[in-house]
XYZ file of C-alpha atoms in Angstrom:
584
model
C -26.167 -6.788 -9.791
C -26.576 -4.046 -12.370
C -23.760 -1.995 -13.269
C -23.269 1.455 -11.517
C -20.828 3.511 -14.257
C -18.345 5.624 -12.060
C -17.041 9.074 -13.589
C -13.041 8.393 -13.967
C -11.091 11.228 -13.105
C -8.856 12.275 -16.496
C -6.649 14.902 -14.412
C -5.223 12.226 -12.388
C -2.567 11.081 -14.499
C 1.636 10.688 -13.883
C 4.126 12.754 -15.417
C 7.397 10.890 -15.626
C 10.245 13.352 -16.233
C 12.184 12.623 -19.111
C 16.158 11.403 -18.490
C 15.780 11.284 -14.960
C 17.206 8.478 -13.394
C 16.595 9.770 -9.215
C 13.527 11.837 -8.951
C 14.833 13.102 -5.484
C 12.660 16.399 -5.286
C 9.935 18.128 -6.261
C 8.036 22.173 -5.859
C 5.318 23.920 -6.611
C 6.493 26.960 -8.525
C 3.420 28.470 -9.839
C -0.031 27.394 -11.462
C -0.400 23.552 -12.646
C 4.035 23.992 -12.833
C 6.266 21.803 -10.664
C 10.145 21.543 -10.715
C 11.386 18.457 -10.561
C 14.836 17.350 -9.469
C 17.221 14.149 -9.789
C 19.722 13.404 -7.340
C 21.820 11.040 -9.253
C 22.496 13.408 -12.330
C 21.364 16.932 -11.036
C 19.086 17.375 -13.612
C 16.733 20.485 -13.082
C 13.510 20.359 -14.881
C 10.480 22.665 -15.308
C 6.905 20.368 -15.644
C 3.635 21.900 -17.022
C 1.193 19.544 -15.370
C -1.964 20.655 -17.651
C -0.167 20.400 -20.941
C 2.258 17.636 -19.741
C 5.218 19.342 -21.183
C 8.559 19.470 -19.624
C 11.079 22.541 -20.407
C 15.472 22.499 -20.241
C 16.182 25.878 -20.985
C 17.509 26.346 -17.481
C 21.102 27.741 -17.306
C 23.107 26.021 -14.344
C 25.511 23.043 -13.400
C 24.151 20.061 -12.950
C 27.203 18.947 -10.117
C 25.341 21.687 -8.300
C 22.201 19.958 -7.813
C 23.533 16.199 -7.909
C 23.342 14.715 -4.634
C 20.782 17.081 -3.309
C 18.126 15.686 -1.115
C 15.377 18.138 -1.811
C 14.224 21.600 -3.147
C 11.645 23.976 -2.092
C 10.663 27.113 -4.131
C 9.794 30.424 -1.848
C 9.235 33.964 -2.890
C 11.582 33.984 -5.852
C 14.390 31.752 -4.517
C 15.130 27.840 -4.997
C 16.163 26.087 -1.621
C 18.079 23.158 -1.710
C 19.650 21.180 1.008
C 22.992 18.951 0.993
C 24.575 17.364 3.479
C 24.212 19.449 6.764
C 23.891 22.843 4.702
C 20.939 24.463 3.187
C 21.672 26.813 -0.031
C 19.528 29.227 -1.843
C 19.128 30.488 -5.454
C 17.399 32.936 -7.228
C 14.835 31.505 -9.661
C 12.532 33.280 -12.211
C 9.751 31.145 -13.151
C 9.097 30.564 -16.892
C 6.167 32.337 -18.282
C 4.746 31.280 -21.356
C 5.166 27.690 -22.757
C 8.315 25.944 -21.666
C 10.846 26.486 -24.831
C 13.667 28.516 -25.270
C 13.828 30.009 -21.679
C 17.379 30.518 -19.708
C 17.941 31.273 -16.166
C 21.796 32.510 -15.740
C 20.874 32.883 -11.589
C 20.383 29.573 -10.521
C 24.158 29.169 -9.155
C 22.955 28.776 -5.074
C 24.981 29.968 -2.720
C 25.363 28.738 0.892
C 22.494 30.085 3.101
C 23.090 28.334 6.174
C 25.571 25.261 7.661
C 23.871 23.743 10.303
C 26.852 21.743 12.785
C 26.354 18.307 14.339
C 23.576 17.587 12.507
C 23.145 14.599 10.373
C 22.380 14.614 6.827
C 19.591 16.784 5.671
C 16.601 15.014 3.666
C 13.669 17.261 3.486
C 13.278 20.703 3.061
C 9.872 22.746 3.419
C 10.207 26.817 3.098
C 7.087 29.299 4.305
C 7.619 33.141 4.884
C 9.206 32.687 8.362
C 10.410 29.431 9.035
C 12.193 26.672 6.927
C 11.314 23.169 8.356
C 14.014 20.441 7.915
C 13.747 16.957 8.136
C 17.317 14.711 9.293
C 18.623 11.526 8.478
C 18.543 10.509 12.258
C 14.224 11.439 12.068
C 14.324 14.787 13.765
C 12.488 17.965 12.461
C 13.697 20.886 12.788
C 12.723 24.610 13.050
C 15.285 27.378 11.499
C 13.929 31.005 11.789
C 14.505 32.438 8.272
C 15.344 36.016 9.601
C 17.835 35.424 12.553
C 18.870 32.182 11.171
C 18.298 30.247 14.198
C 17.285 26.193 14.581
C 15.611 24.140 16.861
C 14.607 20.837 17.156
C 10.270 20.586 16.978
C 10.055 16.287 17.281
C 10.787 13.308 16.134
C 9.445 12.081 12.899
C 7.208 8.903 12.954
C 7.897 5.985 10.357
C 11.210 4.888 9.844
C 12.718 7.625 7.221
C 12.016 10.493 5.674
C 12.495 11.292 2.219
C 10.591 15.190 1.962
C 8.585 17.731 3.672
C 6.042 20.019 2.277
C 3.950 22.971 4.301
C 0.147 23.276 2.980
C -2.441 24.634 5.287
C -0.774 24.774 8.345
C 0.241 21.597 8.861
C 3.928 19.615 7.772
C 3.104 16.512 5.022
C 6.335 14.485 5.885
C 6.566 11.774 3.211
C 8.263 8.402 4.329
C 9.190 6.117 1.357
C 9.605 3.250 3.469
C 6.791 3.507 4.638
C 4.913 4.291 1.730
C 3.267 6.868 3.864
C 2.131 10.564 4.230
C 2.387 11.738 7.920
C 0.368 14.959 8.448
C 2.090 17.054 11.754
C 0.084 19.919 12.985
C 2.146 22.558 13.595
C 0.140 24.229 16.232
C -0.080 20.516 18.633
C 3.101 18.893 16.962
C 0.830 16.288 16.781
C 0.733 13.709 13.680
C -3.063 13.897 12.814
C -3.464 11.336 9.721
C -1.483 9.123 8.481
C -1.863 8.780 4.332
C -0.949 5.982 2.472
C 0.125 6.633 -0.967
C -1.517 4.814 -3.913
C 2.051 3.413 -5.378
C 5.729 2.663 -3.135
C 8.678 4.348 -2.623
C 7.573 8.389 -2.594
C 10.565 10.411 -2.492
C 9.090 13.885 -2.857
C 5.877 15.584 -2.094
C 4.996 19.436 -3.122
C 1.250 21.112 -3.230
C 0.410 22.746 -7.111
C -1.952 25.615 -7.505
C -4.881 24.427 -10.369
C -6.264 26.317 -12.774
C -8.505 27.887 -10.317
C -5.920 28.431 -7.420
C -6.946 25.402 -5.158
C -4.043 23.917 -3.839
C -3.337 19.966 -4.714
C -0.698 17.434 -3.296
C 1.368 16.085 -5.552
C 3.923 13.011 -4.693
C 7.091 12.231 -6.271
C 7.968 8.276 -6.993
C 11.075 6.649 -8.023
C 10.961 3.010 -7.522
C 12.570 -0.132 -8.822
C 11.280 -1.240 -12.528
C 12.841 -3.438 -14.803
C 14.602 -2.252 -18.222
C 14.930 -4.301 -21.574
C 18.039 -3.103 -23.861
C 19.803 -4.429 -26.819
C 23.208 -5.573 -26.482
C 24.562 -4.012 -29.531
C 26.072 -7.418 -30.371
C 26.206 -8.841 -33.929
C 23.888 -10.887 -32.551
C 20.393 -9.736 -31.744
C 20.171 -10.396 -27.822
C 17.921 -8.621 -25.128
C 19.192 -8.603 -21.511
C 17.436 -7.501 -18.422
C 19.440 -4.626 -17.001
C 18.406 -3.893 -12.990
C 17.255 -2.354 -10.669
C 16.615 0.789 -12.422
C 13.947 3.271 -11.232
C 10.556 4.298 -12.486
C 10.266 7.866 -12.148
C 7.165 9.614 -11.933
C 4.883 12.569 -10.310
C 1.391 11.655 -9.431
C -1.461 13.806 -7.571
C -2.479 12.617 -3.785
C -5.731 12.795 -3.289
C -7.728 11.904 0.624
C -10.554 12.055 2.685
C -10.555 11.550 6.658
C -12.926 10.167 8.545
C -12.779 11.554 12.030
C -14.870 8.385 13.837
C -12.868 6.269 12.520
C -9.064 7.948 13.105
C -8.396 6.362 9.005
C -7.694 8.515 5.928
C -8.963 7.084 2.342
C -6.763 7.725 -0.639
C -6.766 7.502 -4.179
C -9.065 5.328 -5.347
C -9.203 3.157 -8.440
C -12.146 1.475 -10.610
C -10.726 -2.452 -11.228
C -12.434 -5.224 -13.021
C -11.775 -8.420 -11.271
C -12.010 -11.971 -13.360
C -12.376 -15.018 -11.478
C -12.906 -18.210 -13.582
C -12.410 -22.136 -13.203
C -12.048 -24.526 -16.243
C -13.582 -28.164 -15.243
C -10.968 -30.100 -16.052
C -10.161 -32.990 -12.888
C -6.597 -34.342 -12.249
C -5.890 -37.609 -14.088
C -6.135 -39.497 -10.615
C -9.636 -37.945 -10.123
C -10.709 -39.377 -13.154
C -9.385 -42.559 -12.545
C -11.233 -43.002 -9.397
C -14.552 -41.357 -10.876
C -16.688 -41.387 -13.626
C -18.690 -38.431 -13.183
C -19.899 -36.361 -9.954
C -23.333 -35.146 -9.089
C -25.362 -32.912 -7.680
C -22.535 -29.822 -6.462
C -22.973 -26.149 -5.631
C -19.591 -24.526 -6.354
C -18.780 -21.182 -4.212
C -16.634 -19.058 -4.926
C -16.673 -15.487 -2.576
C -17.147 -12.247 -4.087
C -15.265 -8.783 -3.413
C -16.996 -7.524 0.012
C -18.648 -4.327 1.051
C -15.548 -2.743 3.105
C -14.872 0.777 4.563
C -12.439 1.306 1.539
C -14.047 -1.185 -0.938
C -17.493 -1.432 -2.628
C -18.704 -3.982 -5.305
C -20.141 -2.195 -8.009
C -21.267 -4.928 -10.430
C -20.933 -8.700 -10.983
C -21.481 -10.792 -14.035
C -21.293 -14.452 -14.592
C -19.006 -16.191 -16.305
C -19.518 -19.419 -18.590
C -22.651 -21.131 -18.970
C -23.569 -22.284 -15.635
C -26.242 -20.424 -13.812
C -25.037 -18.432 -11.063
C -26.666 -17.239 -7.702
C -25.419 -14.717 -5.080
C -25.930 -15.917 -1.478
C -24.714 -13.983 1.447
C -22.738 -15.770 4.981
C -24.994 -13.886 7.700
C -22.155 -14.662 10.175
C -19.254 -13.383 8.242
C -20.687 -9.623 7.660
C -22.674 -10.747 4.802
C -19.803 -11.580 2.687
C -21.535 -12.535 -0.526
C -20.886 -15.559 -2.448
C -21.385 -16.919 -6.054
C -23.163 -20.228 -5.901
C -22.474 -22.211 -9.426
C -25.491 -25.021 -9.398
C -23.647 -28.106 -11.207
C -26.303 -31.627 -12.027
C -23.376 -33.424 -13.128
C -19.958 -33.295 -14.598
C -18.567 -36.496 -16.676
C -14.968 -35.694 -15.345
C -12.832 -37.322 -18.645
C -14.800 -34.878 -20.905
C -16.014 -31.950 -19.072
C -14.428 -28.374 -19.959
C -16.606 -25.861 -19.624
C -16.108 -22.688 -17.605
C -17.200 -21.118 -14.105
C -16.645 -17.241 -12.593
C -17.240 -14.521 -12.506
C -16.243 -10.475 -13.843
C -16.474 -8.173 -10.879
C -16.036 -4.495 -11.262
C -14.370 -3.004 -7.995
C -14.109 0.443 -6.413
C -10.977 0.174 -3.962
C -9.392 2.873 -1.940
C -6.395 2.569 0.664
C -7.104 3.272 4.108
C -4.993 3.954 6.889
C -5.851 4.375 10.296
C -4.459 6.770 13.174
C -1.110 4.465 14.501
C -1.157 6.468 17.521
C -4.298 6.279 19.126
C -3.829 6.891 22.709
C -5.790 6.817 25.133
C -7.524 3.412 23.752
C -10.075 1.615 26.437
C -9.606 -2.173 27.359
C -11.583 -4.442 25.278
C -14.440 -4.978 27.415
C -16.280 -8.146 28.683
C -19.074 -7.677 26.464
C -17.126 -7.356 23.135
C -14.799 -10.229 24.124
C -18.350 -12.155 24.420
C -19.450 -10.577 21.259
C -16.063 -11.393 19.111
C -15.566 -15.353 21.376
C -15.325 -17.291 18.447
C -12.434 -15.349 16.866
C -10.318 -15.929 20.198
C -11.033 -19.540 20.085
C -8.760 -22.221 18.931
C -8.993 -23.855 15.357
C -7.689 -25.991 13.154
C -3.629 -25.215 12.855
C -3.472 -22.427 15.487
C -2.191 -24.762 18.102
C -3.277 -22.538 21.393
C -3.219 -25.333 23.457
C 0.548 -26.390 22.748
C 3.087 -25.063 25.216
C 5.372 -24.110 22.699
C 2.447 -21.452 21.478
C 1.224 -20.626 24.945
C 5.016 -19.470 25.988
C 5.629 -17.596 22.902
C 2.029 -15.762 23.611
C 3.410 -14.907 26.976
C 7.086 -13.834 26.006
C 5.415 -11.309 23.304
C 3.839 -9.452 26.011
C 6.468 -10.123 28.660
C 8.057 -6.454 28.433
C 5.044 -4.820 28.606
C 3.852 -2.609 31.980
C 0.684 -3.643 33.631
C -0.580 -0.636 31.755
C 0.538 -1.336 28.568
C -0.750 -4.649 28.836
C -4.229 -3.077 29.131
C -3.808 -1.273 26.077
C -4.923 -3.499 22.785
C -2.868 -1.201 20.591
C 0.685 -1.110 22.570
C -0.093 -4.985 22.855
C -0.796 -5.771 19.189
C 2.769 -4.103 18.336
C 4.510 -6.099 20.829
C 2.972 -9.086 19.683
C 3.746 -7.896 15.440
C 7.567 -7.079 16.755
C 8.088 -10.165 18.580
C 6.409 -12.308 15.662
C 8.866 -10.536 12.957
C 11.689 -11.043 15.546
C 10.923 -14.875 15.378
C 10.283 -15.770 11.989
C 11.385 -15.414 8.547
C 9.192 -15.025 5.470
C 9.489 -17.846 2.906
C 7.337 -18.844 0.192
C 6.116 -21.841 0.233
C 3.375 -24.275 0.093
C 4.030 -25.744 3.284
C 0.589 -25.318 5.730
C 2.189 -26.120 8.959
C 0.472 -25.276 12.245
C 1.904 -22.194 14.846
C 3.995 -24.708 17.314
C 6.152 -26.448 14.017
C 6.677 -22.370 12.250
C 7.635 -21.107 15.471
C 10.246 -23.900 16.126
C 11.584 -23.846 12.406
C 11.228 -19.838 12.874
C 10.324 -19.536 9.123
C 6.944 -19.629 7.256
C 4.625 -18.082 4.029
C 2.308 -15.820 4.077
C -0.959 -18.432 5.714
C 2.070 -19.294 8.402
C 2.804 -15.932 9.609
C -1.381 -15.444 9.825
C -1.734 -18.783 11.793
C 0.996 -17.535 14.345
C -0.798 -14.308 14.474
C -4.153 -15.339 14.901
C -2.871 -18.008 18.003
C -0.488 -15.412 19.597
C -3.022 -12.321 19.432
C -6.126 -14.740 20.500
C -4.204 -16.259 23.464
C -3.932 -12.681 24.420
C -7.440 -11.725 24.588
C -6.752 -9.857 21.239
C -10.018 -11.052 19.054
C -8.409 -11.698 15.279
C -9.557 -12.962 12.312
C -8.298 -13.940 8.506
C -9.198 -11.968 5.331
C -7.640 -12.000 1.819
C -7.716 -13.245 -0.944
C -5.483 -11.897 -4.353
C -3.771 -8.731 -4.450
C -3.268 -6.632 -7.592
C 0.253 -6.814 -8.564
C 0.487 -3.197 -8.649
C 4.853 -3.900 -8.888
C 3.916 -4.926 -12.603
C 1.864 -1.332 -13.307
C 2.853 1.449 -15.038
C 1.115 4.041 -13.218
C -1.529 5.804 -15.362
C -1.523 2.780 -17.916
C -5.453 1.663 -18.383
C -6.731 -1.786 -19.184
C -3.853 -3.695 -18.904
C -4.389 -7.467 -17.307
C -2.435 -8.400 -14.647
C -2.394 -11.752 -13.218
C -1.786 -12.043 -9.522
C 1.664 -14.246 -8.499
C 0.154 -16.284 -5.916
C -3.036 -15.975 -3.621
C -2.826 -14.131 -0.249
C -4.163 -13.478 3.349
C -3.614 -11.413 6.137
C -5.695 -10.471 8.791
C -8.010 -7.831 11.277
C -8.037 -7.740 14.766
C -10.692 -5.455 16.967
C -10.215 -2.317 18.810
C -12.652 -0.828 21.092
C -14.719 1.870 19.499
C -12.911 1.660 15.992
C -13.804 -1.868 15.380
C -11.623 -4.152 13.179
C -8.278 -3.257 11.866
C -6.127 -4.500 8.804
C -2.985 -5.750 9.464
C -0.724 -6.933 6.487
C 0.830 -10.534 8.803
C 4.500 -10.780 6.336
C 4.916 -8.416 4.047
C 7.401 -6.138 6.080
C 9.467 -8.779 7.543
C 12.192 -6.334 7.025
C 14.423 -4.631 10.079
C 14.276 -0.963 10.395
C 17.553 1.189 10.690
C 16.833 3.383 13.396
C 14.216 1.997 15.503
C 10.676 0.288 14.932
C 9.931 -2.676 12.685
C 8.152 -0.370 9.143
C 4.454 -0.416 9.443
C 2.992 0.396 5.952
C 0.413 -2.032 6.501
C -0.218 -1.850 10.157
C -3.684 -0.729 10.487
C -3.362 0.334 6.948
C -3.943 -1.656 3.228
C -3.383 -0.693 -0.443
C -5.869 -0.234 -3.092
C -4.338 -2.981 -4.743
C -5.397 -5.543 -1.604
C -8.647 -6.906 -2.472
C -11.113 -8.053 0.251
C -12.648 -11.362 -1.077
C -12.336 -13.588 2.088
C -13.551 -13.308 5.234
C -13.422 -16.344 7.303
C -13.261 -19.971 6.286
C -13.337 -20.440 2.586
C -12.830 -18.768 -0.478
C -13.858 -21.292 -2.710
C -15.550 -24.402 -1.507
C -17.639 -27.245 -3.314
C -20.253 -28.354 -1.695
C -23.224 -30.952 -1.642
C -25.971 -29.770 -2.700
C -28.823 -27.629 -0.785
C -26.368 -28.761 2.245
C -23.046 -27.259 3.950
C -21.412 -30.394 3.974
C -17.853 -30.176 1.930
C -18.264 -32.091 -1.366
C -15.343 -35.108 -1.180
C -13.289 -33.714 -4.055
C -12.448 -29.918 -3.984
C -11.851 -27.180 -6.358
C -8.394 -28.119 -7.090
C -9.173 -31.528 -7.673
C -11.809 -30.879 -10.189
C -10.714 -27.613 -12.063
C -8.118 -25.065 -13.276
C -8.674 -21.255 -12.247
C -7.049 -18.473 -13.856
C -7.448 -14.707 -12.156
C -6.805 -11.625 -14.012
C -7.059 -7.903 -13.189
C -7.509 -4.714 -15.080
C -7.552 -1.143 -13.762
C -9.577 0.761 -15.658
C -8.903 4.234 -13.919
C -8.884 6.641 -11.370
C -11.933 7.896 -9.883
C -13.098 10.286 -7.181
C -13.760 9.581 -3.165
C -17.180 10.705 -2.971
C-alpha cells in the first residue's frame, strides 16, 4: 500500500498557561486572545494564541478569583460565578503585545445572588441572557436586563464543568464525560454530542482567528505526574501526585446527519507491530524446528472514524495482505514462514502502519428508534449465537439476561437503545473491573461478580445476544494517550496491555461502539458516565474484528497451526503520533 502524505495542521497546538495549577475557566476576549483562569490560586492570565505568549500585567486580587468556577467576557465586562452568585467586572482588553499592561478595574462586584440554588459551575454571557449551568445539572436562563432566572432543562452527562454560546446553540462541556453536548436553544434539544480529543475538559470558549471565523477552544486540567528534587544532601527524585496538566487546545468536528455521530480531532499515528521468533524453552524442547506456517497478524481497518493510509513490512519475511470477506474485509498481513529451527531462530515479523484516527460519537438520545427487524436479526444470526465462553445456555446467564431487562415497559423493551442501557447498567451494577489474565466464561464472572476487560465483553456479548441485541468483539491496542503530552510529536508510546470492547447493531445506524469496562465507575447524581457509549477515542485503534488478531496457521489452509504466536515469538507494539491533521 503506497503511502498517501496527509497535510498536518501546525495551528492546532496547546497552550499550557504558565503557574497554573487549576485551569478552571476560559474566554474569548478578542482576536486569536483567550483569558484563562485557575481556581486553586486565582490566577488571571491574558493568552495570545498566534504568538503563544501569555501576559500578567493585570492589576487585581487573586482571593478574588480563587475558587471561581468560570468566567465569561461580554461587552467590556468579566463575569464570574461563585457559589450561588454571579459577579461582574469591568475589563479592558490589552492591545498591543502582552507586556507592561495594568488593569486597576478588575475588582467585580456582586451582579446577582441567585437563592436555593446549588453551586454555580458554568457561566455563558450573550447580549440578553446569561446561561448558567448548576452543580445539581440544571441550566438556567437569567434575563440580563430585569435580572430574572428560570430553569431551561436538565443537562445530559453526569456534570458540568462550563458553558459557552456560539451560533445559537449552548456547548455544555462535561469533564466526566469527556464530552461536548451541543443544546439548541430554539428546541432545547441536545443535537450532537462531541467527544473531546484528550480527558477531563474543564472549560470551553469560541476565539475569533485572524480572519474573524469563530473556533472552539477547550480547556484541560487533568492528572499528570511530577518529578522534583528533594533538596536533600543526597541527590533523590520522588514522584510527587496527582498534580494536573494544564492546557488549552482547539476543538475541531464534523457531523454526519445519517449517521446521528460527530467526528473530532483527528490525528496521523504510525502504528508498529513486530514479533521476534524466539519459542519458549519448553517449545524447543519438544521441537526441533516447524514447517510450512502462514503467520497473521490483522491490520488497522477501514472504519467510519479510521482509515489505513499505508503499510510496510517489517523484517525479512515476505509479507501479503489478504482480506476476511466475512468480517467487513478486515485486512490481514500473511507472513509466509518454510521453516523455523526454533533453538536458533531470531529474526523479525510486522509490520509499520500509518493511521488516520478520529473520535466519533453518536447521538445518545435517539428516540424514536424502530425494532430490529426479522430480516436484520437473519442478516446479523451469527453474532446472537452462542460461542465459545459466552455460556447462553447456562441458567445462571439466561436469568441475569432476563433480570437486565426486567424493569423495562413492554415498550421499552422494543426499543434496542433503552434496552442496551439497561443491559450496560445492570452489567456495571454486577461486576467489578479487575485486571487480570484470568479468561473465565459469563456464568463463573457473573458469580465471582468481578472480571478484565475480555470478561466484561464475554458477559456483554451473552447478555445483549440472549436479548435479541446482535453484538460483536473489536479491539485490539489503544494508544496510551494518559502518557502524552498533548502537542508533543514523535514520541513512542508502548501500549500497557492489549484490549477489546465491542459493537452492537441498531436499525438504520448500523453498528455502534461501546467501550464494555472502562467506566465501571458510579455516577453522583444519576446515570452510570457514558464517554464511550456509542462513542470511542482517537486513541482506540480498530485492528480486530471477530475471532483473531494474530493466528498461525498451516499453510494454504485455515486450520490453527499446533503452537501459537505466544509459543513461538516475542511481540513488542509501539506508537507514535506524528500530528494533527484536518477532517476532510
Amino acid at each position: 500500500m503506497e503511502s498517501n502524505h496527509l497535510e498536518l495542521l501546525a495551528w492546532m497546538k496547546p497552550y499550557r498557561p504558565l503557574f497554573f495549577e487549576n485551569l478552571s475557566g476560559i474566554t474569548g476576549i478578542s482576536q486569536q486572545r483567550i483569558l484563562a483562569c485557575d481556581y486553586s490560586r486565582g490566577l488571571l492570565t491574558e493568552i495570545d494564541l498566534e504568538t503563544q505568549t501569555e501576559g500578567f500585567g493585570l492589576e487585581y486580587d487573586v482571593d478574588d478569583y480563587a475558587k471561581v468556577n468560570g468566567i465569561c467576557y461580554s461587552e467590556g465586562n468579566l463575569y464570574s460565578i461563585d457559589q450561588n452568585n454571579i459577579y461582574r467586572a469591568v475589563y479592558s482588553q490589552f492591545t498591543g503585545d502582552l507586556k507592561g499592561h495594568f488593569n486597576p478595574h478588575l475588582k467585580p462586584e456582586l451582579f446577582l445572588n441567585i437563592p436555593n440554588c446549588s453551586d454555580l459551575v458554568g457561566i455563558a454571557v450573550t447580549p440578553d441572557t446569561i446561561y448558567l449551568a448548576t452543580e445539581n445539572q440544571s441550566i438556567l436562563a437569567c434575563d440580563r436586563p430585569t435580572k430574572t432566572v428560570e430553569t431551561l432543562v436538565k443537562s445530559p452527562g453526569v456534570g458540568i464543568d462550563d458553558l459557552c454560546y456560539f451560533q445559537g446553540n449552548l456547548f455544555i462541556a462535561d469533564a466526566k464525560e469527556q464530552t461536548i453536548y451541543v443544546l439548541n436553544l430554539n428546541t432545547q434539544q441536545i443535537i450532537h454530542e462531541i467527544l473531546t480529543p484528550f480527558e477531563n475538559p474543564t472549560g470551553i470558549t469560541v476565539v475569533q482567528d485572524g480572519d474573524g471565523v469563530g473556533k472552539l477552544y477547550v480547556a484541560y486540567s487533568r492528572p499528570s505526574f511530577e518529578i522534583y528534587d528533594t533538596g536533600d544532601s543526597e541527590f533523590k527524585l520522588n514522584i510527587r501526585t496527582p498534580v494536573a496538566d494544564n492546557f488549552i487546545y482547539p476543538l475541531i468536528f464534523k457531523h454526519n446527519p445519517e449517521k446521528e455521530a460527530v467526528l473530532s480531532n483527528p490525528f496521523l499515528i504510525e502504528m508498529y507491530y513486530v514479533e521476534k521468533l524466539h519459542a519458549l524453552p519448553e517449545i524447543c524442547d519438544r521441537h526441533a524446528t516447524v514447517e510450512n506456517l502462514e503467520w497473521k497478524i490483522s491490520l488497522p481497518m477501514n472504519t467510519p472514524r479510521q482509515q489505513l493510509i499505508a503499510v510496510e513490512p517489517i523484517g525479512s519475511f515476505e509479507m501479503k495482505i489478504e482480506t476476511i470477506p466475512t468480517e467487513e474485509n478486515r485486512p490481514v498481513a500473511v507472513f509466509s514462514i518454510p521453516e523455523i529451527d526454533l533453538k536458533t531462530e531470531r529474526r523479525l515479523l510486522g509490520w509499520k502502519a500509518t493511521i488516520k484516527t478520529a473520535s466519533i460519537r453518536y447521538l445518545t438520545s435517539i428516540n424514536p428508534l424502530p425494532e430490529i427487524s426479522e430480516s436484520e436479526l437473519q442478516a446479523h444470526a451469527r453474532y446472537l449465537e452462542n460461542a465459545p465462553g459466552l455460556d447462553m445456555d447456562h441458567p445462571t446467564v439466561i436469568r441475569a439476561a432476563r433480570e437486565a431487562v426486567a424493569s423495562l415497559s413492554a415498550a421499552e423493551n422494543n426499543h434496542p437503545l433503552v434496552k442496551v442501557k439497561a443491559i450496560r447498567d445492570y452489567i456495571y451494577q454486577a461486576l467489578t473491573y479487575e485486571m487480570d489474565a484470568k479468561h473465565q466464561g459469563t456464568a463463573e464472572v457473573l458469580r465471582q461478580g468481578r472480571g478484565s476487560c475480555g470478561e466484561y465483553l464475554n458477559v456483554f456479548l451473552s447478555l445483549l445476544r440472549l436479548n435479541q441485541i446482535p453484538a460483536r468483539e473489536c479491539g485490539n491496542y489503544k494508544v496510551p494517550a494518559y502518557k502524552l503530552q498533548p502537542g508533543a510529536r514523535s514520541m513512542l508510546l508502548s501500549p500497557d496491555f492489549n484490549h477489546v470492547w465491542l459493537q452492537f447493531y441498531l436499525p438504520g445506524l448500523g453498528w455502534m461502539p461501546l467501550e464494555s469496562s472502562a467506566d465501571d465507575e458510579s455516577a453522583v447524581f444519576r446515570d452510570w458516565t457514558q464517554r464511550y457509549f456509542m462513542a470511542l477515542a482517537w486513541y482506540h485503534i480498530e485492528c480486530r474484528l471477530g475471532s483473531y488478531f494474530e493466528e498461525v496457521f498451516e499453510a494454504g489452509t485455515d486450520i490453527p497451526c499446533a503452537l501459537s504466536a505466544g509459543d513461538l515469538g516475542i511481540n513488542d507494539i509501539k506508537f507514535r503520533v506524528l500530528g494533527e491533521t484536518d477532517l476532510g
